[in-house]
């Protein structure tokens, strides 16, 4: 029977520490410990993290590390890298990390080593195709049709690396089944200049199939005659893509979860945007983080420290949400990407045996780029009644040459973290800031493919760590199924008006939205 985290000795110790730390004050903690900033910071590949403005201290971290030990984190991490079928409800290994493992890597577990040649064969083929399309100046627009993990990762990365995107190519991402989205994109396009990428791990997702069919219809009706040249599929279901009429396909494997798939063929839009070399650099940055996570001692392991901090906040301090504030506009889709990564992975209510959990799991993750958020919801973060840990992401070097902007941006990021912590207690009444509000601060030296890859891989592993402590399967997503089934039932009813067997509210809405 799997270990229940709340039954471990470390959990009891943390419960006691929570009570002992009731009056914990960040300002006093810094005043009383000159080494705090250094002790609670962590260097990792391409990334520096200052965790010192969090509501923890050395003793709490020690107890959290003990919790990791009690919950078998190291064995679970070993199982991940051994390619064991840790996605137990689907009987699958979890090896997205293998997608960024160099071809000549030594010491891999047999399950991983067996797959590595095919990984590189596919990668090489996909990158060769990307280079061919990049050199083809008749293709000016690339439309990625996919949703969830088949949309958010490539979209986030293409935006993040916009500075390095070759001129002459425009990237569009269509995910929603709402036809307004596809119609809006198609409006400005010409079939002979457009390449459609149909991105779907399963090649069955209703939204993607509807958009793909419509794109094909549009292509043909607009005079396009070369489906083979203007459509490619990124999928594990190559037969379904062929049946759809697509000849160019790039595959991946069932051991790559959708939300972990941007490193696979799903990353083709990124490769088209930044080139084969840029894509390999993205993989290299992520691999460096994999190695850090796999080999660094737990006490100096960034994803481990963060994942344990997440457990502390969620289960002991009762914080149910976390805000992410990238202070870089190119990172504007990072919060949406991380939402799927964390909430689809760890939004679970049963343990590995399917028994109800006794502890809370995934927090709500949300956010917008700074400084915009400052003029919207930061009010609540500073003076609201709920404590929401914040995560700042700052990039030291700008990629533009406009004078003064970057210093203003960075000063704001640091100032917000400082203000959340120090507060302003002497102002009185409405002007009072209590302070003592926690934040983490990530610093990337430059926004490059490597640093982006490392940052995202760090987050993947962090989500793994908290999921491992909670004893859940972070790699399935059964919770999305029911809505899909019900939508299938309701779709024909919208035309027929049949409300038989429906509850009164559903029937009423169907009546209001009836089509035709
Ligand atoms: O509905 C959830 C989900 O299965 C995600 O996990 C996945 O990223 C998304 O749908 C898209 O799936 P696919 O790539 O198979 O179209």
Short mmCIF file of N, CA and C in Angstrom, two decimals, residues 66-163:
data_model
loop_
_atom_site.label_atom_id
_atom_site.label_comp_id
_atom_site.label_asym_id
_atom_site.label_seq_id
_atom_site.Cartn_x
_atom_site.Cartn_y
_atom_site.Cartn_z
N UNK A 66 12.68 15.79 5.35
CA UNK A 66 12.37 14.52 6.02
C UNK A 66 11.06 13.95 5.47
N UNK A 67 10.11 14.85 5.21
CA UNK A 67 8.83 14.40 4.62
C UNK A 67 9.09 13.75 3.26
N UNK A 68 9.97 14.40 2.48
CA UNK A 68 10.31 13.82 1.17
C UNK A 68 10.89 12.42 1.35
N UNK A 69 11.76 12.29 2.37
CA UNK A 69 12.36 10.97 2.62
C UNK A 69 11.28 9.98 3.06
N UNK A 70 10.43 10.39 3.98
CA UNK A 70 9.36 9.49 4.48
C UNK A 70 8.43 9.06 3.36
N UNK A 71 8.25 9.93 2.36
CA UNK A 71 7.33 9.62 1.25
C UNK A 71 8.04 8.93 0.09
N UNK A 72 9.32 8.64 0.28
CA UNK A 72 10.04 7.88 -0.75
C UNK A 72 10.33 8.67 -2.01
N UNK A 73 10.58 9.98 -1.86
CA UNK A 73 10.77 10.81 -3.06
C UNK A 73 11.92 10.30 -3.93
N UNK A 74 13.02 9.92 -3.29
CA UNK A 74 14.18 9.51 -4.11
C UNK A 74 13.88 8.25 -4.91
N UNK A 75 13.15 7.34 -4.31
CA UNK A 75 12.79 6.12 -5.04
C UNK A 75 11.81 6.47 -6.17
N UNK A 76 10.93 7.41 -5.92
CA UNK A 76 9.97 7.79 -6.96
C UNK A 76 10.69 8.49 -8.12
N UNK A 77 11.65 9.34 -7.76
CA UNK A 77 12.43 10.01 -8.80
C UNK A 77 13.21 8.96 -9.61
N UNK A 78 13.76 7.97 -8.91
CA UNK A 78 14.50 6.91 -9.61
C UNK A 78 13.56 6.15 -10.55
N UNK A 79 12.33 5.93 -10.13
CA UNK A 79 11.36 5.21 -10.97
C UNK A 79 11.02 6.02 -12.21
N UNK A 80 10.94 7.35 -12.02
CA UNK A 80 10.69 8.23 -13.18
C UNK A 80 11.79 8.05 -14.22
N UNK A 81 13.04 8.13 -13.74
CA UNK A 81 14.17 8.07 -14.68
C UNK A 81 14.50 6.63 -15.10
N UNK A 82 13.89 5.66 -14.45
CA UNK A 82 14.09 4.27 -14.88
C UNK A 82 13.07 3.88 -15.94
N UNK A 83 12.12 4.79 -16.20
CA UNK A 83 11.10 4.46 -17.20
C UNK A 83 10.09 3.44 -16.70
N UNK A 84 9.91 3.39 -15.38
CA UNK A 84 8.88 2.48 -14.83
C UNK A 84 7.50 3.05 -15.14
N UNK A 85 6.49 2.19 -15.21
CA UNK A 85 5.15 2.68 -15.57
C UNK A 85 4.47 3.42 -14.41
N UNK A 86 5.02 4.59 -14.05
CA UNK A 86 4.50 5.30 -12.87
C UNK A 86 3.16 6.00 -13.16
N UNK A 87 2.80 6.12 -14.42
CA UNK A 87 1.43 6.55 -14.73
C UNK A 87 0.59 5.28 -14.66
N UNK A 88 0.24 4.92 -13.41
CA UNK A 88 -0.29 3.57 -13.16
C UNK A 88 -1.70 3.38 -13.73
N UNK A 89 -2.50 4.43 -13.78
CA UNK A 89 -3.87 4.22 -14.26
C UNK A 89 -3.89 3.98 -15.76
N UNK A 90 -2.85 4.37 -16.44
CA UNK A 90 -2.78 4.13 -17.88
C UNK A 90 -1.68 3.12 -18.24
N UNK A 91 -1.00 2.63 -17.19
CA UNK A 91 0.06 1.64 -17.41
C UNK A 91 1.19 2.16 -18.28
N UNK A 92 1.54 3.42 -18.11
CA UNK A 92 2.55 4.01 -18.99
C UNK A 92 3.75 4.55 -18.21
N UNK A 93 4.90 4.49 -18.85
CA UNK A 93 6.07 5.18 -18.32
C UNK A 93 5.89 6.68 -18.54
N UNK A 94 6.72 7.46 -17.88
CA UNK A 94 6.66 8.92 -17.97
C UNK A 94 8.07 9.39 -18.34
N UNK A 95 8.30 9.60 -19.61
CA UNK A 95 9.69 9.84 -20.03
C UNK A 95 9.85 11.07 -20.91
N UNK A 96 9.08 12.11 -20.64
CA UNK A 96 9.26 13.33 -21.44
C UNK A 96 10.70 13.83 -21.34
N UNK A 97 11.36 13.55 -20.21
CA UNK A 97 12.75 13.96 -20.03
C UNK A 97 13.68 13.30 -21.05
N UNK A 98 13.27 12.11 -21.56
CA UNK A 98 14.11 11.41 -22.53
C UNK A 98 14.15 12.17 -23.86
N UNK A 99 13.11 12.98 -24.11
CA UNK A 99 13.05 13.74 -25.36
C UNK A 99 14.18 14.77 -25.43
N UNK A 100 14.73 15.11 -24.29
CA UNK A 100 15.83 16.09 -24.29
C UNK A 100 17.15 15.47 -23.86
N UNK A 101 17.20 14.17 -23.85
CA UNK A 101 18.43 13.47 -23.49
C UNK A 101 19.31 13.33 -24.74
N UNK A 102 20.59 13.73 -24.64
CA UNK A 102 21.46 13.64 -25.82
C UNK A 102 21.56 12.20 -26.34
N UNK A 103 21.80 12.09 -27.64
CA UNK A 103 21.83 10.77 -28.29
C UNK A 103 22.92 9.88 -27.71
N UNK A 104 23.99 10.51 -27.20
CA UNK A 104 25.11 9.68 -26.73
C UNK A 104 25.12 9.54 -25.21
N UNK A 105 24.00 9.82 -24.57
CA UNK A 105 23.95 9.75 -23.11
C UNK A 105 24.27 8.33 -22.63
N UNK A 106 25.08 8.28 -21.58
CA UNK A 106 25.45 6.96 -21.04
C UNK A 106 24.67 6.71 -19.75
N UNK A 107 24.62 5.47 -19.37
CA UNK A 107 24.07 5.12 -18.06
C UNK A 107 22.55 5.17 -17.97
N UNK A 108 21.88 5.16 -19.10
CA UNK A 108 20.41 5.20 -19.05
C UNK A 108 19.86 3.84 -18.62
N UNK A 109 18.70 3.87 -17.99
CA UNK A 109 18.01 2.63 -17.66
C UNK A 109 17.61 1.95 -18.97
N UNK A 110 17.52 0.60 -18.96
CA UNK A 110 17.23 -0.11 -20.22
C UNK A 110 15.96 0.38 -20.92
N UNK A 111 14.91 0.65 -20.14
CA UNK A 111 13.64 1.08 -20.76
C UNK A 111 13.84 2.39 -21.54
N UNK A 112 14.68 3.26 -21.00
CA UNK A 112 14.92 4.54 -21.64
C UNK A 112 15.89 4.37 -22.81
N UNK A 113 16.95 3.61 -22.58
CA UNK A 113 17.96 3.41 -23.64
C UNK A 113 17.31 2.81 -24.88
N UNK A 114 16.33 1.94 -24.67
CA UNK A 114 15.68 1.28 -25.80
C UNK A 114 14.92 2.28 -26.67
N UNK A 115 14.45 3.36 -26.08
CA UNK A 115 13.64 4.32 -26.83
C UNK A 115 14.46 5.46 -27.44
N UNK A 116 15.68 5.64 -26.91
CA UNK A 116 16.44 6.84 -27.30
C UNK A 116 16.74 6.94 -28.80
N UNK A 117 17.11 5.84 -29.47
CA UNK A 117 17.38 5.98 -30.92
C UNK A 117 16.16 6.49 -31.68
N UNK A 118 14.98 5.98 -31.35
CA UNK A 118 13.76 6.43 -32.06
C UNK A 118 13.48 7.90 -31.76
N UNK A 119 13.78 8.33 -30.52
CA UNK A 119 13.59 9.73 -30.15
C UNK A 119 14.43 10.61 -31.07
N UNK A 120 15.67 10.24 -31.25
CA UNK A 120 16.56 11.09 -32.06
C UNK A 120 16.29 10.99 -33.55
N UNK A 121 15.86 9.82 -33.96
CA UNK A 121 15.48 9.68 -35.37
C UNK A 121 14.32 10.63 -35.69
N UNK A 122 13.33 10.63 -34.82
CA UNK A 122 12.17 11.50 -35.04
C UNK A 122 12.57 12.97 -34.93
N UNK A 123 13.38 13.27 -33.93
CA UNK A 123 13.82 14.66 -33.74
C UNK A 123 14.57 15.14 -34.98
N UNK A 124 15.49 14.33 -35.47
CA UNK A 124 16.27 14.73 -36.64
C UNK A 124 15.36 14.96 -37.85
N UNK A 125 14.39 14.05 -38.02
CA UNK A 125 13.48 14.19 -39.17
C UNK A 125 12.64 15.45 -39.03
N UNK A 126 12.16 15.69 -37.83
CA UNK A 126 11.32 16.87 -37.61
C UNK A 126 12.12 18.16 -37.82
N UNK A 127 13.36 18.15 -37.34
CA UNK A 127 14.16 19.38 -37.48
C UNK A 127 14.58 19.59 -38.94
N UNK A 128 14.80 18.51 -39.66
CA UNK A 128 15.13 18.65 -41.08
C UNK A 128 13.92 19.25 -41.82
N UNK A 129 12.75 18.77 -41.47
CA UNK A 129 11.53 19.32 -42.07
C UNK A 129 11.38 20.80 -41.71
N UNK A 130 11.66 21.13 -40.45
CA UNK A 130 11.54 22.52 -40.01
C UNK A 130 12.47 23.41 -40.83
N UNK A 131 13.67 22.94 -41.05
CA UNK A 131 14.63 23.74 -41.82
C UNK A 131 14.17 23.90 -43.28
N UNK A 132 13.60 22.84 -43.80
CA UNK A 132 13.11 22.89 -45.19
C UNK A 132 12.00 23.95 -45.31
N UNK A 133 11.08 23.92 -44.36
CA UNK A 133 9.97 24.89 -44.40
C UNK A 133 10.50 26.30 -44.17
N UNK A 134 11.47 26.44 -43.29
CA UNK A 134 12.04 27.77 -43.03
C UNK A 134 12.67 28.35 -44.30
N UNK A 135 13.23 27.47 -45.09
CA UNK A 135 13.88 27.95 -46.31
C UNK A 135 12.88 28.19 -47.44
N UNK A 136 11.66 27.71 -47.26
CA UNK A 136 10.64 27.83 -48.30
C UNK A 136 9.89 29.15 -48.11
N UNK A 137 10.24 30.13 -48.92
CA UNK A 137 9.67 31.46 -48.69
C UNK A 137 8.23 31.60 -49.17
N UNK A 138 7.73 30.56 -49.83
CA UNK A 138 6.31 30.65 -50.20
C UNK A 138 5.43 30.45 -48.96
N UNK A 139 5.95 29.76 -47.97
CA UNK A 139 5.16 29.57 -46.73
C UNK A 139 5.42 30.77 -45.81
N UNK A 140 4.39 31.58 -45.65
CA UNK A 140 4.54 32.77 -44.79
C UNK A 140 3.78 32.61 -43.48
N UNK A 141 2.80 31.69 -43.45
CA UNK A 141 1.97 31.55 -42.26
C UNK A 141 1.88 30.10 -41.81
N UNK A 142 2.11 29.90 -40.55
CA UNK A 142 2.00 28.56 -39.97
C UNK A 142 0.86 28.59 -38.97
N UNK A 143 -0.10 27.69 -39.16
CA UNK A 143 -1.26 27.64 -38.26
C UNK A 143 -1.20 26.34 -37.48
N UNK A 144 -0.97 26.43 -36.17
CA UNK A 144 -0.98 25.23 -35.34
C UNK A 144 -2.39 25.02 -34.82
N UNK A 145 -2.95 23.86 -35.13
CA UNK A 145 -4.29 23.53 -34.64
C UNK A 145 -4.13 22.42 -33.60
N UNK A 146 -4.41 22.75 -32.36
CA UNK A 146 -4.27 21.80 -31.26
C UNK A 146 -4.80 22.47 -30.00
N UNK A 147 -4.96 21.70 -28.96
CA UNK A 147 -5.51 22.28 -27.72
C UNK A 147 -4.80 21.66 -26.52
N UNK A 148 -4.86 22.36 -25.39
CA UNK A 148 -4.19 21.87 -24.17
C UNK A 148 -2.70 21.77 -24.42
N UNK A 149 -2.13 20.62 -24.11
CA UNK A 149 -0.69 20.43 -24.29
C UNK A 149 -0.25 20.53 -25.74
N UNK A 150 -1.18 20.38 -26.66
CA UNK A 150 -0.83 20.46 -28.08
C UNK A 150 -0.94 21.89 -28.60
N UNK A 151 -1.12 22.82 -27.67
CA UNK A 151 -1.23 24.23 -28.03
C UNK A 151 -0.38 25.11 -27.11
N UNK A 152 -0.59 24.92 -25.81
CA UNK A 152 -0.02 25.89 -24.85
C UNK A 152 1.50 25.93 -24.85
N UNK A 153 2.13 24.75 -24.94
CA UNK A 153 3.59 24.70 -24.90
C UNK A 153 4.21 25.40 -26.09
N UNK A 154 3.87 24.95 -27.31
CA UNK A 154 4.46 25.62 -28.48
C UNK A 154 4.09 27.09 -28.55
N UNK A 155 2.87 27.42 -28.20
CA UNK A 155 2.47 28.84 -28.26
C UNK A 155 3.30 29.67 -27.27
N UNK A 156 3.39 29.17 -26.04
CA UNK A 156 4.17 29.86 -25.01
C UNK A 156 5.62 30.05 -25.46
N UNK A 157 6.21 28.99 -26.02
CA UNK A 157 7.63 29.04 -26.38
C UNK A 157 7.87 29.92 -27.61
N UNK A 158 6.98 29.87 -28.59
CA UNK A 158 7.16 30.73 -29.78
C UNK A 158 7.10 32.20 -29.36
N UNK A 159 6.18 32.52 -28.45
CA UNK A 159 6.11 33.91 -27.96
C UNK A 159 7.35 34.27 -27.16
N UNK A 160 7.76 33.34 -26.30
CA UNK A 160 8.90 33.63 -25.41
C UNK A 160 10.17 33.87 -26.22
N UNK A 161 10.29 33.17 -27.34
CA UNK A 161 11.53 33.27 -28.12
C UNK A 161 11.35 34.17 -29.34
N UNK A 162 10.34 35.03 -29.28
CA UNK A 162 9.97 35.86 -30.43
C UNK A 162 11.16 36.62 -31.00
N UNK A 163 12.07 37.02 -30.13
CA UNK A 163 13.23 37.80 -30.58
C UNK A 163 14.09 37.02 -31.56
#
